[in-house]
Tab-separated table of N, CA, C and O in Angstrom:
chain	number	residue	atom	x	y	z
A	1	UNK	N	34.674	-7.834	34.401
A	1	UNK	CA	35.192	-8.843	33.560
A	1	UNK	C	33.983	-10.195	33.809
A	1	UNK	O	33.549	-10.489	34.947
A	2	UNK	N	33.937	-10.900	32.625
A	2	UNK	CA	32.945	-12.158	32.859
A	2	UNK	C	33.896	-13.427	33.563
A	2	UNK	O	35.314	-13.254	33.571
A	3	UNK	N	33.492	-13.855	34.575
A	3	UNK	CA	33.641	-15.002	35.125
A	3	UNK	C	34.610	-16.183	34.509
A	3	UNK	O	35.755	-16.428	35.269
A	4	UNK	N	34.219	-16.439	33.198
A	4	UNK	CA	35.264	-17.288	32.781
A	4	UNK	C	36.377	-16.567	32.340
A	4	UNK	O	37.326	-17.490	32.262
A	5	UNK	N	36.219	-15.384	32.008
A	5	UNK	CA	37.849	-14.601	31.746
A	5	UNK	C	38.774	-14.616	32.750
A	5	UNK	O	39.788	-14.571	33.128
A	6	UNK	N	38.077	-14.388	34.037
A	6	UNK	CA	38.837	-14.594	35.338
A	6	UNK	C	39.398	-15.944	35.440
A	6	UNK	O	40.372	-15.797	36.284
A	7	UNK	N	38.665	-17.096	35.339
A	7	UNK	CA	39.091	-17.986	35.660
A	7	UNK	C	40.368	-18.373	34.481
A	7	UNK	O	41.469	-18.859	35.176
A	8	UNK	N	40.171	-17.727	33.264
A	8	UNK	CA	41.316	-18.264	32.762
A	8	UNK	C	42.495	-17.356	32.726
A	8	UNK	O	43.580	-17.829	32.769
A	9	UNK	N	42.402	-15.894	33.279
A	9	UNK	CA	43.593	-15.612	34.059
A	9	UNK	C	44.128	-15.950	35.229
A	9	UNK	O	45.151	-16.152	35.102
A	10	UNK	N	43.173	-16.789	36.118
A	10	UNK	CA	43.803	-17.545	37.249
A	10	UNK	C	44.709	-18.540	36.975
A	10	UNK	O	45.605	-18.894	37.219
A	11	UNK	N	44.127	-19.657	36.016
A	11	UNK	CA	44.743	-20.535	35.387
A	11	UNK	C	45.626	-20.475	34.321
A	11	UNK	O	46.863	-21.115	34.025
A	12	UNK	N	45.694	-19.086	33.737
A	12	UNK	CA	46.301	-19.180	32.488
A	12	UNK	C	46.362	-19.897	31.276
A	12	UNK	O	47.219	-20.270	30.640
A	13	UNK	N	44.936	-20.731	31.463
A	13	UNK	CA	44.551	-21.412	30.186
A	13	UNK	C	43.155	-21.545	29.994
A	13	UNK	O	42.392	-21.193	31.131
A	14	UNK	N	42.879	-21.789	28.713
A	14	UNK	CA	41.432	-21.776	28.169
A	14	UNK	C	40.881	-23.291	28.641
A	14	UNK	O	39.933	-23.247	28.374
A	15	UNK	N	41.630	-24.224	29.247
A	15	UNK	CA	41.547	-25.438	29.254
A	15	UNK	C	41.206	-26.163	30.823
A	15	UNK	O	42.199	-25.463	31.691
A	16	UNK	N	40.047	-26.349	30.920
A	16	UNK	CA	39.525	-26.808	32.651
A	16	UNK	C	39.313	-28.123	32.468
A	16	UNK	O	38.411	-28.844	31.618
A	17	UNK	N	39.265	-28.896	33.446
A	17	UNK	CA	38.059	-30.152	34.054
A	17	UNK	C	37.090	-29.281	34.446
A	17	UNK	O	37.204	-28.135	34.707
A	18	UNK	N	36.106	-30.274	34.788
A	18	UNK	CA	34.780	-29.603	35.168
A	18	UNK	C	34.812	-28.962	36.633
A	18	UNK	O	34.571	-27.992	37.041
A	19	UNK	N	35.792	-30.054	37.315
A	19	UNK	CA	35.652	-29.727	38.750
A	19	UNK	C	36.720	-28.608	39.351
A	19	UNK	O	36.337	-27.863	40.087
A	20	UNK	N	37.812	-28.316	37.918
A	20	UNK	CA	38.637	-27.239	38.425
A	20	UNK	C	38.099	-26.209	38.269
A	20	UNK	O	38.168	-24.942	38.965
A	21	UNK	N	37.099	-25.914	37.346
A	21	UNK	CA	36.461	-24.710	36.949
A	21	UNK	C	35.381	-24.598	37.725
A	21	UNK	O	35.122	-23.148	38.471
A	22	UNK	N	34.829	-25.353	38.502
A	22	UNK	CA	33.908	-25.138	39.720
A	22	UNK	C	34.867	-24.679	40.917
A	22	UNK	O	34.154	-23.520	41.572
A	23	UNK	N	35.462	-25.267	41.083
A	23	UNK	CA	36.872	-24.782	42.056
A	23	UNK	C	37.105	-23.484	41.964
A	23	UNK	O	37.054	-22.404	42.989
A	24	UNK	N	37.618	-23.136	41.038
A	24	UNK	CA	38.084	-21.640	40.842
A	24	UNK	C	36.951	-20.633	40.748
A	24	UNK	O	37.280	-19.731	41.496
A	25	UNK	N	35.737	-20.874	40.295
A	25	UNK	CA	34.640	-20.059	40.451
A	25	UNK	C	34.266	-20.085	41.587
A	25	UNK	O	33.839	-19.089	42.505
A	26	UNK	N	34.413	-21.144	42.439
A	26	UNK	CA	33.642	-20.739	43.873
A	26	UNK	C	34.676	-20.635	44.839
A	26	UNK	O	34.358	-19.816	45.595
A	27	UNK	N	35.882	-21.203	45.062
A	27	UNK	CA	36.803	-21.410	45.885
A	27	UNK	C	37.935	-20.150	45.991
A	27	UNK	O	38.059	-19.144	46.838
A	28	UNK	N	38.286	-19.741	44.569
A	28	UNK	CA	39.516	-19.138	44.137
A	28	UNK	C	38.901	-17.437	44.136
A	28	UNK	O	39.234	-16.749	44.679
A	29	UNK	N	37.875	-17.521	42.914
A	29	UNK	CA	37.340	-16.403	43.032
A	29	UNK	C	36.066	-15.649	44.032
A	29	UNK	O	35.872	-14.596	44.065
A	30	UNK	N	35.540	-16.767	44.521
A	30	UNK	CA	34.428	-16.670	45.239
A	30	UNK	C	33.541	-15.992	44.889
A	30	UNK	O	32.711	-14.798	45.439
A	31	UNK	N	32.851	-16.251	43.496
A	31	UNK	CA	32.046	-15.408	42.720
A	31	UNK	C	30.585	-16.154	42.845
A	31	UNK	O	29.675	-15.701	43.080
A	32	UNK	N	30.613	-17.550	43.334
A	32	UNK	CA	29.489	-18.349	43.008
A	32	UNK	C	29.416	-19.587	44.164
A	32	UNK	O	30.910	-19.900	44.577
A	33	UNK	N	28.396	-19.807	44.250
A	33	UNK	CA	28.386	-21.288	45.288
A	33	UNK	C	28.744	-22.513	44.697
A	33	UNK	O	28.864	-22.073	43.302
A	34	UNK	N	29.024	-23.482	45.055
A	34	UNK	CA	29.608	-24.902	44.007
A	34	UNK	C	28.172	-24.806	43.120
A	34	UNK	O	28.376	-25.298	41.573
A	35	UNK	N	27.019	-25.251	43.799
A	35	UNK	CA	25.703	-25.576	42.708
A	35	UNK	C	25.668	-24.412	41.673
A	35	UNK	O	25.297	-24.877	40.532
A	36	UNK	N	25.663	-22.975	41.904
A	36	UNK	CA	25.623	-22.092	40.853
A	36	UNK	C	26.779	-22.136	40.041
A	36	UNK	O	26.120	-22.091	38.834
A	37	UNK	N	27.877	-22.554	40.509
A	37	UNK	CA	28.776	-22.550	39.045
A	37	UNK	C	28.425	-23.834	38.507
A	37	UNK	O	28.740	-23.561	37.198
A	38	UNK	N	27.851	-24.805	38.866
A	38	UNK	CA	27.775	-26.050	38.086
A	38	UNK	C	26.415	-25.376	37.292
A	38	UNK	O	26.913	-25.891	36.105
A	39	UNK	N	25.717	-24.807	37.582
A	39	UNK	CA	24.430	-24.372	36.820
A	39	UNK	C	24.816	-23.502	35.721
A	39	UNK	O	24.761	-23.487	34.979
A	40	UNK	N	25.788	-22.577	36.264
A	40	UNK	CA	26.188	-21.794	35.083
A	40	UNK	C	27.002	-22.425	33.887
A	40	UNK	O	27.296	-22.413	33.221
A	41	UNK	N	27.679	-23.438	34.646
A	41	UNK	CA	29.040	-24.428	33.538
A	41	UNK	C	27.657	-25.103	32.440
A	41	UNK	O	28.350	-24.393	31.293
A	42	UNK	N	26.746	-25.386	33.022
A	42	UNK	CA	25.957	-25.893	31.967
A	42	UNK	C	25.396	-24.703	30.917
A	42	UNK	O	24.861	-25.016	29.450
A	43	UNK	N	24.741	-23.699	31.580
A	43	UNK	CA	24.322	-22.831	30.671
A	43	UNK	C	25.545	-22.144	29.682
A	43	UNK	O	24.951	-21.823	29.015
A	44	UNK	N	26.818	-22.053	30.294
A	44	UNK	CA	27.547	-21.593	29.370
A	44	UNK	C	27.879	-22.593	27.972
A	44	UNK	O	28.482	-22.115	26.676
A	45	UNK	N	27.536	-23.892	28.587
A	45	UNK	CA	27.789	-25.023	27.422
A	45	UNK	C	26.917	-24.895	26.318
A	45	UNK	O	26.826	-24.815	25.384
A	46	UNK	N	25.818	-24.242	26.826
A	46	UNK	CA	24.555	-24.272	25.813
A	46	UNK	C	24.624	-23.082	25.048
A	46	UNK	O	24.027	-22.770	23.963
A	47	UNK	N	25.006	-22.031	25.406
A	47	UNK	CA	25.112	-20.773	24.961
A	47	UNK	C	26.674	-20.659	23.988
A	47	UNK	O	26.785	-19.968	23.246
A	48	UNK	N	27.301	-21.798	24.409
A	48	UNK	CA	28.365	-21.679	23.233
A	48	UNK	C	29.771	-20.955	23.885
A	48	UNK	O	30.864	-21.007	23.039
A	49	UNK	N	29.901	-20.642	25.165
A	49	UNK	CA	30.925	-20.014	25.769
A	49	UNK	C	32.040	-21.038	26.248
A	49	UNK	O	33.031	-20.813	26.157
A	50	UNK	N	31.401	-21.982	26.644
A	50	UNK	CA	32.535	-23.327	26.889
A	50	UNK	C	32.017	-24.585	25.699
A	50	UNK	O	30.880	-24.603	25.115
A	51	UNK	N	33.085	-25.305	25.495
A	51	UNK	CA	33.024	-26.271	24.485
A	51	UNK	C	33.642	-27.428	25.548
A	51	UNK	O	34.705	-27.519	26.251
A	52	UNK	N	33.019	-28.586	25.103
A	52	UNK	CA	33.182	-29.692	25.989
A	52	UNK	C	34.202	-31.104	24.971
A	52	UNK	O	33.104	-31.093	23.915
A	53	UNK	N	35.088	-31.060	25.261
A	53	UNK	CA	35.838	-32.116	24.455
A	53	UNK	C	36.463	-33.013	24.986
A	53	UNK	O	37.426	-32.903	26.019
A	54	UNK	N	36.617	-34.352	24.954
A	54	UNK	CA	37.289	-35.217	25.437
A	54	UNK	C	37.371	-35.145	26.872
A	54	UNK	O	38.452	-35.243	27.698
A	55	UNK	N	36.350	-34.854	27.459
A	55	UNK	CA	35.931	-34.730	29.045
A	55	UNK	C	36.941	-33.594	29.491
A	55	UNK	O	36.617	-33.062	30.712
A	56	UNK	N	37.210	-32.446	28.780
A	56	UNK	CA	37.640	-31.059	29.093
A	56	UNK	C	36.530	-30.029	28.998
A	56	UNK	O	36.313	-30.373	27.669
A	57	UNK	N	36.610	-28.956	29.371
A	57	UNK	CA	35.755	-27.745	29.084
A	57	UNK	C	37.148	-26.857	28.648
A	57	UNK	O	38.042	-26.594	29.097
A	58	UNK	N	36.824	-26.225	27.478
A	58	UNK	CA	37.293	-25.329	26.665
A	58	UNK	C	36.755	-23.782	26.608
A	58	UNK	O	35.492	-24.128	26.308
A	59	UNK	N	37.188	-22.719	27.091
A	59	UNK	CA	36.654	-21.390	26.862
A	59	UNK	C	36.421	-20.867	25.474
A	59	UNK	O	37.540	-20.779	24.683
A	60	UNK	N	35.633	-20.586	24.517
A	60	UNK	CA	35.539	-20.207	23.459
A	60	UNK	C	35.793	-18.246	23.383
A	60	UNK	O	34.913	-17.725	23.674
A	61	UNK	N	37.064	-18.161	23.788
A	61	UNK	CA	37.125	-16.433	23.848
A	61	UNK	C	36.171	-15.701	22.820
A	61	UNK	O	36.007	-14.572	23.021
A	62	UNK	N	36.272	-15.952	21.568
A	62	UNK	CA	35.383	-15.289	20.806
A	62	UNK	C	34.199	-14.823	21.117
A	62	UNK	O	33.521	-14.115	21.031
A	63	UNK	N	33.401	-16.134	21.501
A	63	UNK	CA	31.972	-16.090	22.067
A	63	UNK	C	32.199	-15.380	23.127
A	63	UNK	O	30.805	-14.725	22.995
A	64	UNK	N	32.819	-15.380	23.847
A	64	UNK	CA	32.723	-14.361	25.148
A	64	UNK	C	33.088	-13.128	24.891
A	64	UNK	O	32.333	-12.251	25.524
A	65	UNK	N	33.903	-12.601	24.135
A	65	UNK	CA	34.011	-11.379	23.619
A	65	UNK	C	32.831	-10.855	23.019
A	65	UNK	O	32.424	-9.783	23.508
A	66	UNK	N	31.846	-11.483	22.552
A	66	UNK	CA	30.855	-11.010	21.958
A	66	UNK	C	29.813	-11.008	23.116
A	66	UNK	O	28.855	-10.138	22.944
A	67	UNK	N	29.898	-11.394	23.814
A	67	UNK	CA	28.575	-11.562	25.277
A	67	UNK	C	29.327	-10.671	25.824
A	67	UNK	O	28.422	-9.777	26.525
A	68	UNK	N	30.682	-10.399	25.786
A	68	UNK	CA	30.772	-8.887	26.853
A	68	UNK	C	30.426	-7.691	26.279
A	68	UNK	O	30.376	-6.712	26.760
A	69	UNK	N	30.363	-7.369	25.056
A	69	UNK	CA	29.912	-6.230	24.217
A	69	UNK	C	28.572	-5.840	25.145
A	69	UNK	O	27.572	-6.703	24.975
A	70	UNK	N	28.676	-4.680	25.610
A	70	UNK	CA	27.485	-4.115	26.355
A	70	UNK	C	26.490	-3.865	25.159
A	70	UNK	O	26.517	-3.218	24.241
A	71	UNK	N	24.757	-4.686	25.433
A	71	UNK	CA	24.282	-4.048	24.308
A	71	UNK	C	22.992	-3.474	24.895
A	71	UNK	O	21.662	-2.696	24.126
A	72	UNK	N	22.906	-2.560	25.944
A	72	UNK	CA	22.106	-2.049	26.749
A	72	UNK	C	22.766	-0.707	27.038
A	72	UNK	O	23.753	-0.814	27.565
A	73	UNK	N	21.890	0.496	27.494
A	73	UNK	CA	22.322	1.545	28.071
A	73	UNK	C	23.145	1.506	29.634
A	73	UNK	O	24.188	2.060	29.749
A	74	UNK	N	22.505	0.863	30.268
A	74	UNK	CA	23.095	0.483	31.915
A	74	UNK	C	24.338	-0.607	31.617
A	74	UNK	O	25.357	-0.043	32.251
A	75	UNK	N	24.347	-1.195	30.541
A	75	UNK	CA	25.680	-2.065	30.392
A	75	UNK	C	26.689	-1.276	30.070
A	75	UNK	O	28.165	-1.499	30.534
A	76	UNK	N	26.332	-0.597	29.241
A	76	UNK	CA	27.276	0.284	28.698
A	76	UNK	C	28.098	1.329	29.854
A	76	UNK	O	28.851	1.826	29.729
A	77	UNK	N	26.991	1.946	30.420
A	77	UNK	CA	27.500	3.009	31.470
A	77	UNK	C	28.532	1.972	32.395
A	77	UNK	O	29.394	2.343	33.115
A	78	UNK	N	28.016	0.788	33.195
A	78	UNK	CA	28.861	0.355	33.950
A	78	UNK	C	30.347	0.119	33.387
A	78	UNK	O	31.159	0.259	34.091
A	79	UNK	N	30.125	-0.519	31.814
A	79	UNK	CA	31.558	-0.889	31.485
A	79	UNK	C	32.447	0.573	31.263
A	79	UNK	O	33.728	0.885	31.909
A	80	UNK	N	31.878	1.738	31.022
A	80	UNK	CA	32.212	2.919	30.875
A	80	UNK	C	32.998	3.830	32.263
A	80	UNK	O	34.155	3.756	32.342
A	81	UNK	N	32.379	3.305	33.377
A	81	UNK	CA	32.772	3.843	34.675
A	81	UNK	C	33.652	2.703	34.987
A	81	UNK	O	34.687	3.437	35.789
A	82	UNK	N	33.479	1.424	35.081
A	82	UNK	CA	34.306	0.512	35.218
A	82	UNK	C	35.854	0.878	34.681
A	82	UNK	O	36.901	0.964	35.714
A	83	UNK	N	35.765	0.663	33.495
A	83	UNK	CA	36.666	1.148	32.705
A	83	UNK	C	37.632	2.384	33.035
A	83	UNK	O	38.838	2.588	33.336
A	84	UNK	N	37.120	3.450	33.505
A	84	UNK	CA	37.480	5.000	33.782
A	84	UNK	C	37.939	5.153	35.263
A	84	UNK	O	38.919	5.368	35.472
A	85	UNK	N	37.490	3.963	36.119
A	85	UNK	CA	37.926	3.897	37.665
A	85	UNK	C	38.966	2.603	37.771
A	85	UNK	O	39.535	2.784	39.021
A	86	UNK	N	38.692	2.181	37.008
A	86	UNK	CA	40.104	0.737	36.895
A	86	UNK	C	39.487	0.221	37.981
A	86	UNK	O	40.117	-1.107	38.487
A	87	UNK	N	37.735	-0.230	37.902
A	87	UNK	CA	37.262	-1.289	38.734
A	87	UNK	C	36.682	-2.476	38.003
A	87	UNK	O	36.538	-2.331	36.657
A	88	UNK	N	35.991	-3.188	38.741
A	88	UNK	CA	35.431	-4.519	37.728
A	88	UNK	C	33.987	-3.974	37.760
A	88	UNK	O	33.320	-3.217	38.116
A	89	UNK	N	33.202	-4.424	36.873
A	89	UNK	CA	31.706	-4.175	36.646
A	89	UNK	C	30.992	-4.673	38.025
A	89	UNK	O	30.317	-3.670	38.071
A	90	UNK	N	31.397	-5.704	38.541
A	90	UNK	CA	30.642	-5.855	39.723
A	90	UNK	C	31.186	-5.059	41.212
A	90	UNK	O	29.996	-4.734	41.631
A	91	UNK	N	31.948	-4.359	41.107
A	91	UNK	CA	32.348	-3.097	41.926
A	91	UNK	C	31.161	-2.095	41.489
A	91	UNK	O	30.677	-1.268	42.783
A	92	UNK	N	31.126	-1.771	40.248
A	92	UNK	CA	30.127	-0.820	39.854
A	92	UNK	C	29.011	-1.020	40.248
A	92	UNK	O	28.153	-0.085	40.853
A	93	UNK	N	28.307	-2.611	39.862
A	93	UNK	CA	27.246	-2.639	40.357
A	93	UNK	C	26.810	-2.688	41.936
A	93	UNK	O	25.684	-2.164	42.195
A	94	UNK	N	27.777	-2.836	42.561
A	94	UNK	CA	27.748	-2.909	43.960
A	94	UNK	C	27.634	-1.398	44.433
A	94	UNK	O	26.712	-1.021	45.217
A	95	UNK	N	28.348	-0.235	43.956
A	95	UNK	CA	28.175	0.940	44.163
A	95	UNK	C	26.869	1.820	43.822
A	95	UNK	O	26.398	2.639	44.461
A	96	UNK	N	26.151	1.056	42.512
A	96	UNK	CA	24.887	1.591	42.105
A	96	UNK	C	23.803	1.160	42.708
A	96	UNK	O	22.906	1.870	43.777
A	97	UNK	N	23.920	-0.273	43.436
A	97	UNK	CA	23.016	-0.701	44.434
A	97	UNK	C	23.082	0.141	45.997
A	97	UNK	O	22.295	0.590	46.498
A	98	UNK	N	24.268	0.735	46.042
A	98	UNK	CA	24.573	1.278	47.249
A	98	UNK	C	24.015	2.683	47.183
A	98	UNK	O	23.210	3.537	48.437
A	99	UNK	N	24.030	3.383	46.121
A	99	UNK	CA	22.998	4.683	45.893
A	99	UNK	C	21.662	4.371	46.023
A	99	UNK	O	21.000	5.530	46.347
A	100	UNK	N	21.121	3.303	45.581
A	100	UNK	CA	19.439	3.191	46.188
A	100	UNK	C	19.117	3.250	47.251
A	100	UNK	O	18.079	3.798	47.530
A	101	UNK	N	20.213	3.113	48.224
A	101	UNK	CA	19.544	3.028	49.677
A	101	UNK	C	19.593	4.746	49.803
A	101	UNK	O	18.581	5.037	50.617
A	102	UNK	N	20.275	5.577	49.545
A	102	UNK	CA	20.120	7.115	49.438
A	102	UNK	C	19.101	7.694	48.648
A	102	UNK	O	18.362	8.677	49.292
A	103	UNK	N	18.911	7.377	47.268
A	103	UNK	CA	17.828	7.998	46.539
A	103	UNK	C	16.346	7.141	46.310
A	103	UNK	O	15.631	7.467	45.603
A	104	UNK	N	16.242	6.048	46.742
A	104	UNK	CA	15.041	5.144	46.982
A	104	UNK	C	15.102	4.347	45.340
A	104	UNK	O	16.502	3.848	45.057
A	105	UNK	N	14.175	3.947	44.901
A	105	UNK	CA	14.027	3.223	44.217
A	105	UNK	C	13.826	3.647	42.134
A	105	UNK	O	13.127	4.022	41.700
A	106	UNK	N	15.065	4.331	42.139
A	106	UNK	CA	14.848	5.324	40.583
A	106	UNK	C	15.671	3.950	39.932
A	106	UNK	O	16.164	2.940	39.935
A	107	UNK	N	15.406	4.374	38.692
A	107	UNK	CA	15.547	3.442	37.450
A	107	UNK	C	17.417	3.101	37.445
A	107	UNK	O	17.984	3.995	38.151
A	108	UNK	N	17.710	1.901	37.280
A	108	UNK	CA	19.341	1.720	37.633
A	108	UNK	C	19.826	2.498	36.856
A	108	UNK	O	21.041	2.563	36.786
A	109	UNK	N	19.458	2.850	35.212
A	109	UNK	CA	20.139	3.631	34.551
A	109	UNK	C	20.611	4.927	35.195
A	109	UNK	O	21.713	5.773	34.958
A	110	UNK	N	19.460	5.702	35.780
A	110	UNK	CA	19.619	6.698	36.330
A	110	UNK	C	20.661	6.492	37.507
A	110	UNK	O	21.482	7.624	37.736
A	111	UNK	N	20.350	5.470	38.269
A	111	UNK	CA	21.642	5.618	39.612
A	111	UNK	C	22.906	5.404	38.931
A	111	UNK	O	23.866	5.688	39.803
A	112	UNK	N	23.010	4.697	38.009
A	112	UNK	CA	24.563	4.442	37.343
A	112	UNK	C	25.188	5.696	36.629
A	112	UNK	O	26.001	5.850	37.240
A	113	UNK	N	24.503	6.831	36.187
A	113	UNK	CA	24.892	7.952	35.387
A	113	UNK	C	24.895	8.852	36.646
A	113	UNK	O	25.936	9.658	36.960
A	114	UNK	N	24.065	8.516	37.986
A	114	UNK	CA	24.346	9.694	39.251
A	114	UNK	C	25.823	8.935	39.981
A	114	UNK	O	26.532	9.970	40.187
A	115	UNK	N	26.048	7.593	39.960
A	115	UNK	CA	26.819	7.010	40.473
A	115	UNK	C	28.333	7.669	39.618
A	115	UNK	O	29.435	7.925	40.019
A	116	UNK	N	28.222	7.498	38.456
A	116	UNK	CA	29.139	7.965	37.710
A	116	UNK	C	29.657	9.472	37.774
A	116	UNK	O	30.707	9.751	38.016
A	117	UNK	N	28.978	10.150	38.072
A	117	UNK	CA	28.955	11.876	38.234
A	117	UNK	C	29.781	11.803	39.548
A	117	UNK	O	30.513	12.339	39.743
A	118	UNK	N	29.052	10.808	40.685
A	118	UNK	CA	29.915	11.454	41.853
A	118	UNK	C	31.026	10.583	42.055
A	118	UNK	O	31.836	11.242	42.800
A	119	UNK	N	31.680	9.777	41.157
A	119	UNK	CA	32.808	9.204	41.342
A	119	UNK	C	33.766	10.347	39.972
A	119	UNK	O	34.776	9.871	39.941
A	120	UNK	N	33.198	11.141	39.812
A	120	UNK	CA	33.943	12.016	39.012
A	120	UNK	C	34.318	11.535	37.291
A	120	UNK	O	34.940	12.203	36.755
A	121	UNK	N	33.260	10.559	36.870
A	121	UNK	CA	33.140	10.299	35.542
A	121	UNK	C	32.765	11.075	34.420
A	121	UNK	O	31.724	11.394	34.712
A	122	UNK	N	33.238	11.193	33.291
A	122	UNK	CA	32.652	11.934	32.408
A	122	UNK	C	31.457	11.145	31.886
A	122	UNK	O	31.925	9.976	30.932
A	123	UNK	N	30.517	11.661	32.340
A	123	UNK	CA	29.276	10.617	32.021
A	123	UNK	C	28.339	11.391	30.749
A	123	UNK	O	27.104	11.297	30.284
A	124	UNK	N	29.161	12.518	29.980
A	124	UNK	CA	28.141	13.044	28.908
A	124	UNK	C	27.766	12.388	27.983
A	124	UNK	O	26.627	13.143	27.559
A	125	UNK	N	28.317	11.651	27.619
A	125	UNK	CA	27.786	10.566	26.035
A	125	UNK	C	26.353	10.082	26.794
A	125	UNK	O	25.816	9.560	25.832
A	126	UNK	N	26.191	10.073	27.796
A	126	UNK	CA	25.064	9.197	27.930
A	126	UNK	C	23.708	9.853	28.444
A	126	UNK	O	22.611	9.754	28.548
A	127	UNK	N	23.988	11.382	28.554
A	127	UNK	CA	23.015	12.430	29.142
A	127	UNK	C	21.565	12.204	28.289
A	127	UNK	O	20.614	12.222	29.009
A	128	UNK	N	22.139	12.150	26.659
A	128	UNK	CA	20.603	12.731	25.900
A	128	UNK	C	19.829	11.256	25.860
A	128	UNK	O	19.304	11.142	25.083
A	129	UNK	N	20.667	9.926	25.919
A	129	UNK	CA	20.016	8.556	26.123
A	129	UNK	C	19.433	8.411	27.253
A	129	UNK	O	18.434	7.591	27.105
A	130	UNK	N	19.491	8.987	28.287
A	130	UNK	CA	18.773	8.452	29.423
A	130	UNK	C	17.085	9.201	29.361
A	130	UNK	O	16.835	9.847	28.750
A	131	UNK	N	16.137	7.977	29.691
A	131	UNK	CA	14.820	8.349	29.687
A	131	UNK	C	14.302	9.026	30.771
A	131	UNK	O	14.201	7.978	31.768
A	132	UNK	N	14.334	10.142	30.902
A	132	UNK	CA	13.945	10.627	32.311
A	132	UNK	C	11.973	10.823	32.648
A	132	UNK	O	11.460	11.064	31.571
């Protein structure tokens, strides 16, 4: 789940002060350092995921939904595995990284495929799309 969506769930609103959003991202969710959160807020403002009006930040949920749609094979596999297992995408990525220690420097898409199989997820829809 995108960190902005998590922040909205924590607060229950799409409206934030800048310091409030930094605090939620850094301390409540423990996803980023304070400086990383500040940089991401700038980036999200540029991308249109956040809008600033009257000194407040507003999450653009429609733009956020567009960003969350996976456009690549790895992204699709991570989302599929996460939804199948009831995990977050971050947890799946951590699991994929752990597989790298076991299998070495394989392509992340192949590691994601193997991770899904190892966890009992039906990965058949990705089989023909992998470039080996």
